[in-house]
Structure formats: C-alpha cells, structure tokens
Amino acid sequence: MSGCGKVKAWQVPLRLVTGAFILHSGMEKWDGPDEQAQGVHGMARQTFPFLEDIDAPKFLKLLAAGEIAIGAALLTPMVPSRLAGAALTGFAGSLMAVYAQTPGLRKEGSVWPTPDGIGVSKDSWLLAIGLALTLSPHQKHLKHVTHARHLKHHGGHHKHHCRHEQGGHPGHYGHLKQAKQEAKEVRRLAKDVKGLSQDGHSHHHAHRHGPGHARKGCPAHR
C-alpha cells in the first residue's frame, strides 16, 4: 500500500484495519434480515427525521452500500488518505450523532455509554482515525517543507564556508595572521643568511689578496 507514494507508513494500519472492518460490516448488512433493517432504521430516524420517508430495507441497503464504498476507499492505495479520511469522518460523525441522540445508549447527564451503548460508543475511534487521516499533511506540502529545510541547511553551510574563505571566521583569521607572520620571519631570516654570506666572502677576499686589493677584475669574482 505504501509503494504507491500516496499512503504513509503510519497510515497503513489505520486504513487497513478500519477499511477491512467497515467493508465486512457493509457486506453483512447488504443481505441483512428485516429485523436488522427495522432496528437500524429505528435508531437512525430518531436522529435524522428525514429518514422516516425511506423504507427500512432500502435504508439498510443504502447504509450497506455506503460502508462498502468507504471500506473499499480505505483499502485502495490510489485513493488519497485525506479523501478517504474525509469520507470516514463524515460516516463516523453520523454514528456519533446517533449515539448522542438515542435514549438508553448513554448514562444520564454523561458522555459515557451504558452497557447497551458500548458498541456504538466505540465508533468514536473511527471518528478519531478519520480526523487523523483528513488532517495529515499533503504530500506536496511535505516536499516543499523538506526542500525549504534543505535549502536553509545548505545556504547556512555555504555562508559558513564563505566566511572561512574570506577570513570572517575568528579562528580562520588567526591562522591566516599566524601564517603571514611566519612567512615574514622566513623572509627576514633569508635576508640575514644572504647578508652573512656576502660579508663572509668579502672577509675571505681581503684576507687572501690584501685589504687594498680591488674585487673588480679579480678572477675569484668572475
């Protein structure tokens, strides 16, 4: 289911389990007996009076078809999670409305169920799952957010790198200053060595030829 790129890993168990149960429930209601049709229709019309104009067997068929469609949508990877979640939210919201309006399903003055209402109260889980799927971030939105974070990270890294190249980083500036000082010291030592070499050669020439001997034209200097 996750291979299509539309369903995230955390959505798979929600869609798989919920879709399977709703699909199975709809298939069982499709050929339900008249007693089941009368019972389901009686609970629903107390909350939604307009359903009184629909026959109980026909209403059961419509309810079964709706459950089959929602279950199939949840189990089909090509259906976006937000769309399937919206359908599940609407369906579960209707069930919770029935739970709230039907006498005997809730304790008096409380949201908690009576023993007869426990089965219907658990449809609140379907509502929570539907909302989670509906409110999940869109795939394109996540791509934009990831791309923006990527640009921000690499942009900061590029600025940091440029600061190093321009000597803007304090540690890097210290290294450059130290390197310049060392190069200056090397040049100074080279000049001193050259000067000492020239002075030594002049002293040797005077010692060999005499102090008044001119260096110009001497074979030793050619």
Tab-separated table of C-alpha atoms in Angstrom:
chain	number	residue	atom	x	y	z
A	1	MET	CA	0.000	0.000	0.000
A	2	SER	CA	2.900	2.374	0.751
A	3	GLY	CA	4.578	1.725	-2.557
A	4	CYS	CA	2.223	3.978	-4.481
A	5	GLY	CA	3.653	7.047	-2.780
A	6	LYS	CA	0.259	8.347	-1.522
A	7	VAL	CA	-0.014	6.387	1.728
A	8	LYS	CA	2.492	6.886	4.509
A	9	ALA	CA	3.718	4.079	6.711
A	10	TRP	CA	1.830	5.285	9.801
A	11	GLN	CA	-1.418	5.447	7.787
A	12	VAL	CA	-1.246	1.831	6.608
A	13	PRO	CA	-2.554	0.132	9.802
A	14	LEU	CA	-5.262	2.770	10.217
A	15	ARG	CA	-6.540	2.351	6.684
A	16	LEU	CA	-6.072	-1.408	6.530
A	17	VAL	CA	-7.800	-2.404	9.777
A	18	THR	CA	-10.546	0.228	9.638
A	19	GLY	CA	-11.235	-0.403	5.967
A	20	ALA	CA	-11.459	-4.174	6.448
A	21	PHE	CA	-13.942	-3.915	9.331
A	22	ILE	CA	-16.172	-1.358	7.618
A	23	LEU	CA	-16.149	-3.325	4.366
A	24	HIS	CA	-17.078	-6.521	6.210
A	25	SER	CA	-19.850	-4.723	8.101
A	26	GLY	CA	-21.321	-3.366	4.868
A	27	MET	CA	-21.262	-6.765	3.169
A	28	GLU	CA	-23.110	-8.339	6.092
A	29	LYS	CA	-25.759	-5.604	6.076
A	30	TRP	CA	-26.318	-5.971	2.342
A	31	ASP	CA	-28.407	-9.122	2.782
A	32	GLY	CA	-29.479	-8.375	6.360
A	33	PRO	CA	-32.859	-9.644	7.629
A	34	ASP	CA	-35.879	-7.407	8.148
A	35	GLU	CA	-35.373	-7.389	11.921
A	36	GLN	CA	-31.932	-5.855	11.469
A	37	ALA	CA	-33.274	-3.338	8.968
A	38	GLN	CA	-36.037	-2.249	11.352
A	39	GLY	CA	-33.648	-1.876	14.281
A	40	VAL	CA	-31.019	0.122	12.405
A	41	HIS	CA	-33.635	2.269	10.713
A	42	GLY	CA	-35.392	2.962	14.005
A	43	MET	CA	-32.180	4.261	15.656
A	44	ALA	CA	-31.233	6.372	12.649
A	45	ARG	CA	-34.585	8.095	12.156
A	46	GLN	CA	-34.628	9.298	15.773
A	47	THR	CA	-31.538	11.340	14.994
A	48	PHE	CA	-32.343	12.130	11.356
A	49	PRO	CA	-36.144	12.511	10.996
A	50	PHE	CA	-35.986	12.779	7.199
A	51	LEU	CA	-35.179	9.057	7.100
A	52	GLU	CA	-38.787	8.225	8.041
A	53	ASP	CA	-39.721	8.525	4.377
A	54	ILE	CA	-37.290	5.730	3.442
A	55	ASP	CA	-38.284	2.077	3.898
A	56	ALA	CA	-36.232	0.158	6.429
A	57	PRO	CA	-34.908	-2.473	3.946
A	58	LYS	CA	-33.965	0.222	1.457
A	59	PHE	CA	-32.227	2.220	4.176
A	60	LEU	CA	-30.243	-0.851	5.208
A	61	LYS	CA	-29.155	-1.340	1.592
A	62	LEU	CA	-28.064	2.289	1.339
A	63	LEU	CA	-26.162	2.042	4.602
A	64	ALA	CA	-24.502	-1.169	3.442
A	65	ALA	CA	-23.510	0.423	0.132
A	66	GLY	CA	-22.027	3.413	1.950
A	67	GLU	CA	-19.987	1.204	4.269
A	68	ILE	CA	-18.738	-0.902	1.365
A	69	ALA	CA	-17.700	2.228	-0.532
A	70	ILE	CA	-15.862	3.719	2.462
A	71	GLY	CA	-14.175	0.422	3.296
A	72	ALA	CA	-13.044	-0.034	-0.289
A	73	ALA	CA	-11.719	3.538	-0.417
A	74	LEU	CA	-9.658	2.969	2.718
A	75	LEU	CA	-8.228	-0.254	1.309
A	76	THR	CA	-7.411	1.205	-2.110
A	77	PRO	CA	-3.911	2.743	-2.199
A	78	MET	CA	-4.750	5.021	-5.140
A	79	VAL	CA	-7.334	6.872	-3.031
A	80	PRO	CA	-5.595	9.741	-1.195
A	81	SER	CA	-5.637	9.402	2.578
A	82	ARG	CA	-7.200	12.811	3.047
A	83	LEU	CA	-10.123	11.904	0.768
A	84	ALA	CA	-10.682	8.514	2.413
A	85	GLY	CA	-10.326	10.137	5.829
A	86	ALA	CA	-12.934	12.767	4.992
A	87	ALA	CA	-15.431	10.056	3.983
A	88	LEU	CA	-14.695	8.114	7.169
A	89	THR	CA	-15.059	11.261	9.286
A	90	GLY	CA	-18.488	12.021	7.840
A	91	PHE	CA	-19.660	8.442	8.355
A	92	ALA	CA	-18.317	8.214	11.915
A	93	GLY	CA	-19.766	11.636	12.746
A	94	SER	CA	-23.214	10.374	11.777
A	95	LEU	CA	-22.769	7.322	14.007
A	96	MET	CA	-21.733	9.525	16.922
A	97	ALA	CA	-24.800	11.708	16.367
A	98	VAL	CA	-26.957	8.592	16.653
A	99	TYR	CA	-25.112	7.664	19.828
A	100	ALA	CA	-25.754	11.107	21.308
A	101	GLN	CA	-29.457	11.265	20.372
A	102	THR	CA	-30.630	7.720	21.026
A	103	PRO	CA	-32.053	7.213	24.516
A	104	GLY	CA	-30.519	4.438	26.574
A	105	LEU	CA	-27.104	4.460	24.914
A	106	ARG	CA	-25.572	6.997	27.310
A	107	LYS	CA	-25.678	7.416	31.038
A	108	GLU	CA	-27.906	10.286	32.087
A	109	GLY	CA	-26.001	13.573	32.024
A	110	SER	CA	-22.803	11.893	30.840
A	111	VAL	CA	-20.963	11.130	27.620
A	112	TRP	CA	-20.064	7.646	28.815
A	113	PRO	CA	-22.062	4.705	27.463
A	114	THR	CA	-24.455	2.374	29.155
A	115	PRO	CA	-23.936	-1.372	28.617
A	116	ASP	CA	-26.253	-1.124	25.599
A	117	GLY	CA	-24.306	1.779	24.143
A	118	ILE	CA	-20.784	0.408	24.376
A	119	GLY	CA	-20.854	-0.974	20.832
A	120	VAL	CA	-21.947	2.334	19.333
A	121	SER	CA	-19.636	4.430	21.521
A	122	LYS	CA	-16.615	2.674	20.049
A	123	ASP	CA	-17.413	4.367	16.743
A	124	SER	CA	-15.675	7.388	18.310
A	125	TRP	CA	-12.447	5.608	17.393
A	126	LEU	CA	-13.499	5.694	13.760
A	127	LEU	CA	-14.052	9.443	14.080
A	128	ALA	CA	-10.571	9.904	15.538
A	129	ILE	CA	-8.986	7.834	12.751
A	130	GLY	CA	-10.913	9.742	10.100
A	131	LEU	CA	-9.761	13.073	11.512
A	132	ALA	CA	-6.156	11.875	11.688
A	133	LEU	CA	-6.205	10.885	8.024
A	134	THR	CA	-8.016	14.055	6.970
A	135	LEU	CA	-5.646	16.379	8.820
A	136	SER	CA	-2.471	14.623	7.697
A	137	PRO	CA	-0.117	16.935	5.705
A	138	HIS	CA	-0.402	16.796	1.936
A	139	GLN	CA	2.431	15.063	0.081
A	140	LYS	CA	3.281	18.205	-1.950
A	141	HIS	CA	3.315	20.295	1.207
A	142	LEU	CA	5.799	17.918	2.821
A	143	LYS	CA	8.016	18.112	-0.274
A	144	HIS	CA	8.002	21.914	-0.113
A	145	VAL	CA	8.855	21.860	3.593
A	146	THR	CA	11.666	19.353	3.064
A	147	HIS	CA	13.024	21.361	0.140
A	148	ALA	CA	12.959	24.583	2.172
A	149	ARG	CA	14.831	22.910	5.034
A	150	HIS	CA	17.369	21.535	2.574
A	151	LEU	CA	17.977	24.989	1.096
A	152	LYS	CA	18.239	26.543	4.538
A	153	HIS	CA	20.776	23.956	5.669
A	154	HIS	CA	22.951	24.230	2.587
A	155	GLY	CA	22.586	28.000	2.468
A	156	GLY	CA	23.918	28.257	6.009
A	157	HIS	CA	26.725	25.859	5.201
A	158	HIS	CA	27.622	27.952	2.132
A	159	LYS	CA	27.707	31.151	4.175
A	160	HIS	CA	29.885	29.468	6.774
A	161	HIS	CA	32.228	28.268	4.047
A	162	CYS	CA	32.420	31.766	2.511
A	163	ARG	CA	33.228	33.267	5.877
A	164	HIS	CA	36.136	30.882	6.189
A	165	GLU	CA	37.374	31.761	2.721
A	166	GLN	CA	37.125	35.492	3.414
A	167	GLY	CA	38.757	35.249	6.804
A	168	GLY	CA	35.483	36.139	8.522
A	169	HIS	CA	35.718	33.261	10.998
A	170	PRO	CA	37.781	34.250	14.074
A	171	GLY	CA	39.739	31.001	14.187
A	172	HIS	CA	40.442	31.091	10.489
A	173	TYR	CA	41.568	34.727	10.704
A	174	GLY	CA	44.001	33.810	13.462
A	175	HIS	CA	45.505	31.049	11.333
A	176	LEU	CA	45.977	33.460	8.416
A	177	LYS	CA	47.624	36.053	10.647
A	178	GLN	CA	49.979	33.463	12.097
A	179	ALA	CA	50.872	32.189	8.611
A	180	LYS	CA	51.679	35.731	7.446
A	181	GLN	CA	53.892	36.308	10.459
A	182	GLU	CA	55.751	33.057	9.840
A	183	ALA	CA	56.284	33.938	6.169
A	184	LYS	CA	57.593	37.351	7.185
A	185	GLU	CA	60.019	35.731	9.627
A	186	VAL	CA	61.255	33.331	6.959
A	187	ARG	CA	61.927	36.208	4.564
A	188	ARG	CA	63.811	38.085	7.279
A	189	LEU	CA	65.956	35.048	8.075
A	190	ALA	CA	66.685	34.576	4.364
A	191	LYS	CA	67.931	38.162	4.123
A	192	ASP	CA	70.123	37.680	7.177
A	193	VAL	CA	71.650	34.499	5.766
A	194	LYS	CA	72.323	36.235	2.433
A	195	GLY	CA	73.939	39.160	4.203
A	196	LEU	CA	76.119	36.906	6.282
A	197	SER	CA	77.182	35.036	3.146
A	198	GLN	CA	78.213	38.256	1.407
A	199	ASP	CA	80.104	39.550	4.439
A	200	GLY	CA	81.951	36.263	4.807
A	201	HIS	CA	83.008	36.289	1.146
A	202	SER	CA	84.311	39.870	1.396
A	203	HIS	CA	86.319	38.973	4.521
A	204	HIS	CA	87.844	35.946	2.779
A	205	HIS	CA	88.792	38.052	-0.258
A	206	ALA	CA	90.525	40.692	1.872
A	207	HIS	CA	92.371	38.015	3.839
A	208	ARG	CA	93.643	36.396	0.606
A	209	HIS	CA	94.527	39.380	-1.529
A	210	GLY	CA	95.038	42.049	0.998
A	211	PRO	CA	92.799	44.796	2.221
A	212	GLY	CA	93.569	47.144	-0.675
A	213	HIS	CA	93.019	44.642	-3.448
A	214	ALA	CA	90.129	45.630	-5.637
A	215	ARG	CA	87.439	42.999	-6.140
A	216	LYS	CA	86.674	44.244	-9.629
A	217	GLY	CA	88.557	42.220	-12.224
A	218	CYS	CA	89.685	39.603	-9.741
A	219	PRO	CA	89.443	36.089	-11.172
A	220	ALA	CA	87.929	34.913	-7.930
A	221	HIS	CA	84.900	37.114	-8.582
A	222	ARG	CA	84.391	36.170	-12.173
